[in-house]
Amino acid sequence: MKITDTITIEDWELTEQFIRASGPGGQNVNKVSTAVELRFEAERSPHLPDVVKRRLQRLAGRRWTKEGAVIIQVEETRSQARNREIARERLAELIRKALVAPKRRVATRPTLGSKKRRLKAKKVRGEVKAMRGKVEGED
């Protein structure tokens, strides 16, 4: 399976299991295993660099197993072949996202104008609240 020009996934890294799907399908849903569970052995993959594996683990979340595999489950359509295609597309998209290194955040300081606006707004709000007190004097 080709992900990018440089990265391809071999067949031995992928295992597919077909299970019965829930949802629509009538009587067919009870006897035909159309849902797909695609398992990609990411931790053992020689084609992915370690940094990409770490990012993939973070992106996969609950789909990442203790053994270091990514499991993608698809039961969207009634067709086993279409569910299989969707699962492979999702895996490829997940790996492509993991290939992109996130930008480093550059810490910035608030501008002088924004500090002054903040303090002015606080002062105005404080004056409004001060006006809510009891009226003294005219009795």
PDB file of N, CA, C and O in Angstrom, residues 42-79:
ATOM      1  N   ALA A  42       2.312  -0.902  13.503  1.00  0.00           N
ATOM      2  CA  ALA A  42       3.087   0.325  13.330  1.00  0.00           C
ATOM      3  C   ALA A  42       4.439   0.266  14.043  1.00  0.00           C
ATOM      4  O   ALA A  42       5.454   0.714  13.509  1.00  0.00           O
ATOM      5  N   GLU A  43       4.457  -0.278  15.254  1.00  0.00           N
ATOM      6  CA  GLU A  43       5.687  -0.305  16.051  1.00  0.00           C
ATOM      7  C   GLU A  43       6.771  -1.152  15.389  1.00  0.00           C
ATOM      8  O   GLU A  43       7.950  -0.832  15.461  1.00  0.00           O
ATOM      9  N   ARG A  44       6.369  -2.218  14.701  1.00  0.00           N
ATOM     10  CA  ARG A  44       7.337  -3.115  14.053  1.00  0.00           C
ATOM     11  C   ARG A  44       7.640  -2.725  12.616  1.00  0.00           C
ATOM     12  O   ARG A  44       8.465  -3.364  11.969  1.00  0.00           O
ATOM     13  N   SER A  45       6.984  -1.698  12.120  1.00  0.00           N
ATOM     14  CA  SER A  45       7.152  -1.315  10.714  1.00  0.00           C
ATOM     15  C   SER A  45       8.542  -0.723  10.460  1.00  0.00           C
ATOM     16  O   SER A  45       8.929   0.262  11.082  1.00  0.00           O
ATOM     17  N   PRO A  46       9.302  -1.302   9.528  1.00  0.00           N
ATOM     18  CA  PRO A  46      10.624  -0.755   9.206  1.00  0.00           C
ATOM     19  C   PRO A  46      10.563   0.480   8.305  1.00  0.00           C
ATOM     20  O   PRO A  46      11.545   1.184   8.146  1.00  0.00           O
ATOM     21  N   HIS A  47       9.398   0.758   7.744  1.00  0.00           N
ATOM     22  CA  HIS A  47       9.253   1.857   6.790  1.00  0.00           C
ATOM     23  C   HIS A  47       8.972   3.199   7.436  1.00  0.00           C
ATOM     24  O   HIS A  47       9.120   4.235   6.796  1.00  0.00           O
ATOM     25  N   LEU A  48       8.555   3.196   8.717  1.00  0.00           N
ATOM     26  CA  LEU A  48       8.240   4.456   9.392  1.00  0.00           C
ATOM     27  C   LEU A  48       9.361   4.857  10.335  1.00  0.00           C
ATOM     28  O   LEU A  48       9.791   4.053  11.164  1.00  0.00           O
ATOM     29  N   PRO A  49       9.839   6.101  10.254  1.00  0.00           N
ATOM     30  CA  PRO A  49      10.841   6.589  11.218  1.00  0.00           C
ATOM     31  C   PRO A  49      10.237   6.683  12.622  1.00  0.00           C
ATOM     32  O   PRO A  49       9.018   6.760  12.783  1.00  0.00           O
ATOM     33  N   ASP A  50      11.092   6.679  13.642  1.00  0.00           N
ATOM     34  CA  ASP A  50      10.625   6.693  15.034  1.00  0.00           C
ATOM     35  C   ASP A  50       9.790   7.931  15.371  1.00  0.00           C
ATOM     36  O   ASP A  50       8.803   7.833  16.094  1.00  0.00           O
ATOM     37  N   VAL A  51      10.186   9.093  14.845  1.00  0.00           N
ATOM     38  CA  VAL A  51       9.417  10.319  15.145  1.00  0.00           C
ATOM     39  C   VAL A  51       8.005  10.223  14.575  1.00  0.00           C
ATOM     40  O   VAL A  51       7.043  10.678  15.195  1.00  0.00           O
ATOM     41  N   VAL A  52       7.882   9.614  13.408  1.00  0.00           N
ATOM     42  CA  VAL A  52       6.562   9.448  12.787  1.00  0.00           C
ATOM     43  C   VAL A  52       5.726   8.462  13.608  1.00  0.00           C
ATOM     44  O   VAL A  52       4.529   8.667  13.805  1.00  0.00           O
ATOM     45  N   LYS A  53       6.380   7.428  14.137  1.00  0.00           N
ATOM     46  CA  LYS A  53       5.667   6.449  14.975  1.00  0.00           C
ATOM     47  C   LYS A  53       5.126   7.112  16.240  1.00  0.00           C
ATOM     48  O   LYS A  53       4.007   6.844  16.662  1.00  0.00           O
ATOM     49  N   ARG A  54       5.914   8.002  16.853  1.00  0.00           N
ATOM     50  CA  ARG A  54       5.459   8.708  18.065  1.00  0.00           C
ATOM     51  C   ARG A  54       4.261   9.602  17.746  1.00  0.00           C
ATOM     52  O   ARG A  54       3.290   9.664  18.493  1.00  0.00           O
ATOM     53  N   ARG A  55       4.350  10.329  16.617  1.00  0.00           N
ATOM     54  CA  ARG A  55       3.240  11.204  16.222  1.00  0.00           C
ATOM     55  C   ARG A  55       2.001  10.382  15.889  1.00  0.00           C
ATOM     56  O   ARG A  55       0.884  10.762  16.231  1.00  0.00           O
ATOM     57  N   LEU A  56       2.208   9.245  15.229  1.00  0.00           N
ATOM     58  CA  LEU A  56       1.101   8.361  14.873  1.00  0.00           C
ATOM     59  C   LEU A  56       0.420   7.832  16.135  1.00  0.00           C
ATOM     60  O   LEU A  56      -0.803   7.757  16.204  1.00  0.00           O
ATOM     61  N   GLN A  57       1.206   7.507  17.143  1.00  0.00           N
ATOM     62  CA  GLN A  57       0.658   7.016  18.407  1.00  0.00           C
ATOM     63  C   GLN A  57      -0.225   8.081  19.051  1.00  0.00           C
ATOM     64  O   GLN A  57      -1.306   7.798  19.545  1.00  0.00           O
ATOM     65  N   ARG A  58       0.248   9.336  19.015  1.00  0.00           N
ATOM     66  CA  ARG A  58      -0.520  10.439  19.598  1.00  0.00           C
ATOM     67  C   ARG A  58      -1.811  10.690  18.811  1.00  0.00           C
ATOM     68  O   ARG A  58      -2.874  10.896  19.383  1.00  0.00           O
ATOM     69  N   LEU A  59      -1.715  10.646  17.478  1.00  0.00           N
ATOM     70  CA  LEU A  59      -2.886  10.897  16.633  1.00  0.00           C
ATOM     71  C   LEU A  59      -3.911   9.755  16.716  1.00  0.00           C
ATOM     72  O   LEU A  59      -5.111   9.992  16.669  1.00  0.00           O
ATOM     73  N   ALA A  60      -3.420   8.520  16.833  1.00  0.00           N
ATOM     74  CA  ALA A  60      -4.315   7.359  16.854  1.00  0.00           C
ATOM     75  C   ALA A  60      -5.134   7.306  18.137  1.00  0.00           C
ATOM     76  O   ALA A  60      -6.287   6.879  18.122  1.00  0.00           O
ATOM     77  N   GLY A  61      -4.553   7.737  19.254  1.00  0.00           N
ATOM     78  CA  GLY A  61      -5.290   7.765  20.519  1.00  0.00           C
ATOM     79  C   GLY A  61      -5.688   6.380  20.980  1.00  0.00           C
ATOM     80  O   GLY A  61      -4.841   5.514  21.158  1.00  0.00           O
ATOM     81  N   ARG A  62      -7.000   6.150  21.149  1.00  0.00           N
ATOM     82  CA  ARG A  62      -7.490   4.858  21.643  1.00  0.00           C
ATOM     83  C   ARG A  62      -7.313   3.734  20.630  1.00  0.00           C
ATOM     84  O   ARG A  62      -7.423   2.567  20.980  1.00  0.00           O
ATOM     85  N   ARG A  63      -7.105   4.083  19.381  1.00  0.00           N
ATOM     86  CA  ARG A  63      -6.933   3.052  18.351  1.00  0.00           C
ATOM     87  C   ARG A  63      -5.552   2.395  18.414  1.00  0.00           C
ATOM     88  O   ARG A  63      -5.304   1.409  17.748  1.00  0.00           O
ATOM     89  N   TRP A  64      -4.627   2.972  19.199  1.00  0.00           N
ATOM     90  CA  TRP A  64      -3.269   2.424  19.367  1.00  0.00           C
ATOM     91  C   TRP A  64      -3.317   1.380  20.485  1.00  0.00           C
ATOM     92  O   TRP A  64      -3.765   1.665  21.587  1.00  0.00           O
ATOM     93  N   THR A  65      -2.829   0.166  20.209  1.00  0.00           N
ATOM     94  CA  THR A  65      -2.861  -0.898  21.206  1.00  0.00           C
ATOM     95  C   THR A  65      -1.563  -0.936  21.999  1.00  0.00           C
ATOM     96  O   THR A  65      -0.584  -0.280  21.637  1.00  0.00           O
ATOM     97  N   LYS A  66      -1.548  -1.730  23.061  1.00  0.00           N
ATOM     98  CA  LYS A  66      -0.347  -1.879  23.886  1.00  0.00           C
ATOM     99  C   LYS A  66       0.782  -2.528  23.109  1.00  0.00           C
ATOM    100  O   LYS A  66       1.955  -2.291  23.396  1.00  0.00           O
ATOM    101  N   GLU A  67       0.437  -3.355  22.128  1.00  0.00           N
ATOM    102  CA  GLU A  67       1.456  -4.033  21.315  1.00  0.00           C
ATOM    103  C   GLU A  67       2.038  -3.115  20.245  1.00  0.00           C
ATOM    104  O   GLU A  67       2.960  -3.511  19.533  1.00  0.00           O
ATOM    105  N   GLY A  68       1.501  -1.926  20.106  1.00  0.00           N
ATOM    106  CA  GLY A  68       2.026  -0.971  19.124  1.00  0.00           C
ATOM    107  C   GLY A  68       1.385  -1.118  17.756  1.00  0.00           C
ATOM    108  O   GLY A  68       2.025  -0.870  16.736  1.00  0.00           O
ATOM    109  N   ALA A  69       0.121  -1.493  17.721  1.00  0.00           N
ATOM    110  CA  ALA A  69      -0.599  -1.616  16.455  1.00  0.00           C
ATOM    111  C   ALA A  69      -1.717  -0.581  16.418  1.00  0.00           C
ATOM    112  O   ALA A  69      -2.237  -0.173  17.446  1.00  0.00           O
ATOM    113  N   VAL A  70      -2.060  -0.174  15.208  1.00  0.00           N
ATOM    114  CA  VAL A  70      -3.180   0.748  15.013  1.00  0.00           C
ATOM    115  C   VAL A  70      -4.345  -0.069  14.473  1.00  0.00           C
ATOM    116  O   VAL A  70      -4.196  -0.786  13.478  1.00  0.00           O
ATOM    117  N   ILE A  71      -5.501   0.027  15.129  1.00  0.00           N
ATOM    118  CA  ILE A  71      -6.681  -0.720  14.691  1.00  0.00           C
ATOM    119  C   ILE A  71      -7.730   0.265  14.202  1.00  0.00           C
ATOM    120  O   ILE A  71      -8.130   1.173  14.927  1.00  0.00           O
ATOM    121  N   ILE A  72      -8.156   0.056  12.951  1.00  0.00           N
ATOM    122  CA  ILE A  72      -9.184   0.902  12.362  1.00  0.00           C
ATOM    123  C   ILE A  72     -10.380   0.021  12.027  1.00  0.00           C
ATOM    124  O   ILE A  72     -10.244  -0.972  11.318  1.00  0.00           O
ATOM    125  N   GLN A  73     -11.541   0.394  12.566  1.00  0.00           N
ATOM    126  CA  GLN A  73     -12.759  -0.383  12.372  1.00  0.00           C
ATOM    127  C   GLN A  73     -13.730   0.419  11.516  1.00  0.00           C
ATOM    128  O   GLN A  73     -14.001   1.588  11.808  1.00  0.00           O
ATOM    129  N   VAL A  74     -14.243  -0.204  10.446  1.00  0.00           N
ATOM    130  CA  VAL A  74     -15.171   0.479   9.546  1.00  0.00           C
ATOM    131  C   VAL A  74     -16.373  -0.419   9.298  1.00  0.00           C
ATOM    132  O   VAL A  74     -16.230  -1.582   8.930  1.00  0.00           O
ATOM    133  N   GLU A  75     -17.569   0.148   9.509  1.00  0.00           N
ATOM    134  CA  GLU A  75     -18.807  -0.573   9.200  1.00  0.00           C
ATOM    135  C   GLU A  75     -19.818   0.383   8.595  1.00  0.00           C
ATOM    136  O   GLU A  75     -21.009   0.310   8.873  1.00  0.00           O
ATOM    137  N   GLU A  76     -19.320   1.289   7.753  1.00  0.00           N
ATOM    138  CA  GLU A  76     -20.171   2.342   7.195  1.00  0.00           C
ATOM    139  C   GLU A  76     -21.133   1.841   6.136  1.00  0.00           C
ATOM    140  O   GLU A  76     -22.280   2.246   6.091  1.00  0.00           O
ATOM    141  N   THR A  77     -20.645   0.997   5.228  1.00  0.00           N
ATOM    142  CA  THR A  77     -21.492   0.554   4.120  1.00  0.00           C
ATOM    143  C   THR A  77     -21.861  -0.913   4.286  1.00  0.00           C
ATOM    144  O   THR A  77     -21.310  -1.612   5.129  1.00  0.00           O
ATOM    145  N   ARG A  78     -22.756  -1.372   3.431  1.00  0.00           N
ATOM    146  CA  ARG A  78     -23.161  -2.779   3.459  1.00  0.00           C
ATOM    147  C   ARG A  78     -22.202  -3.642   2.655  1.00  0.00           C
ATOM    148  O   ARG A  78     -22.309  -4.854   2.667  1.00  0.00           O
ATOM    149  N   SER A  79     -21.280  -2.994   1.949  1.00  0.00           N
ATOM    150  CA  SER A  79     -20.337  -3.724   1.101  1.00  0.00           C
ATOM    151  C   SER A  79     -19.023  -3.955   1.839  1.00  0.00           C
ATOM    152  O   SER A  79     -18.400  -3.023   2.344  1.00  0.00           O
TER     153      SER A  79
END
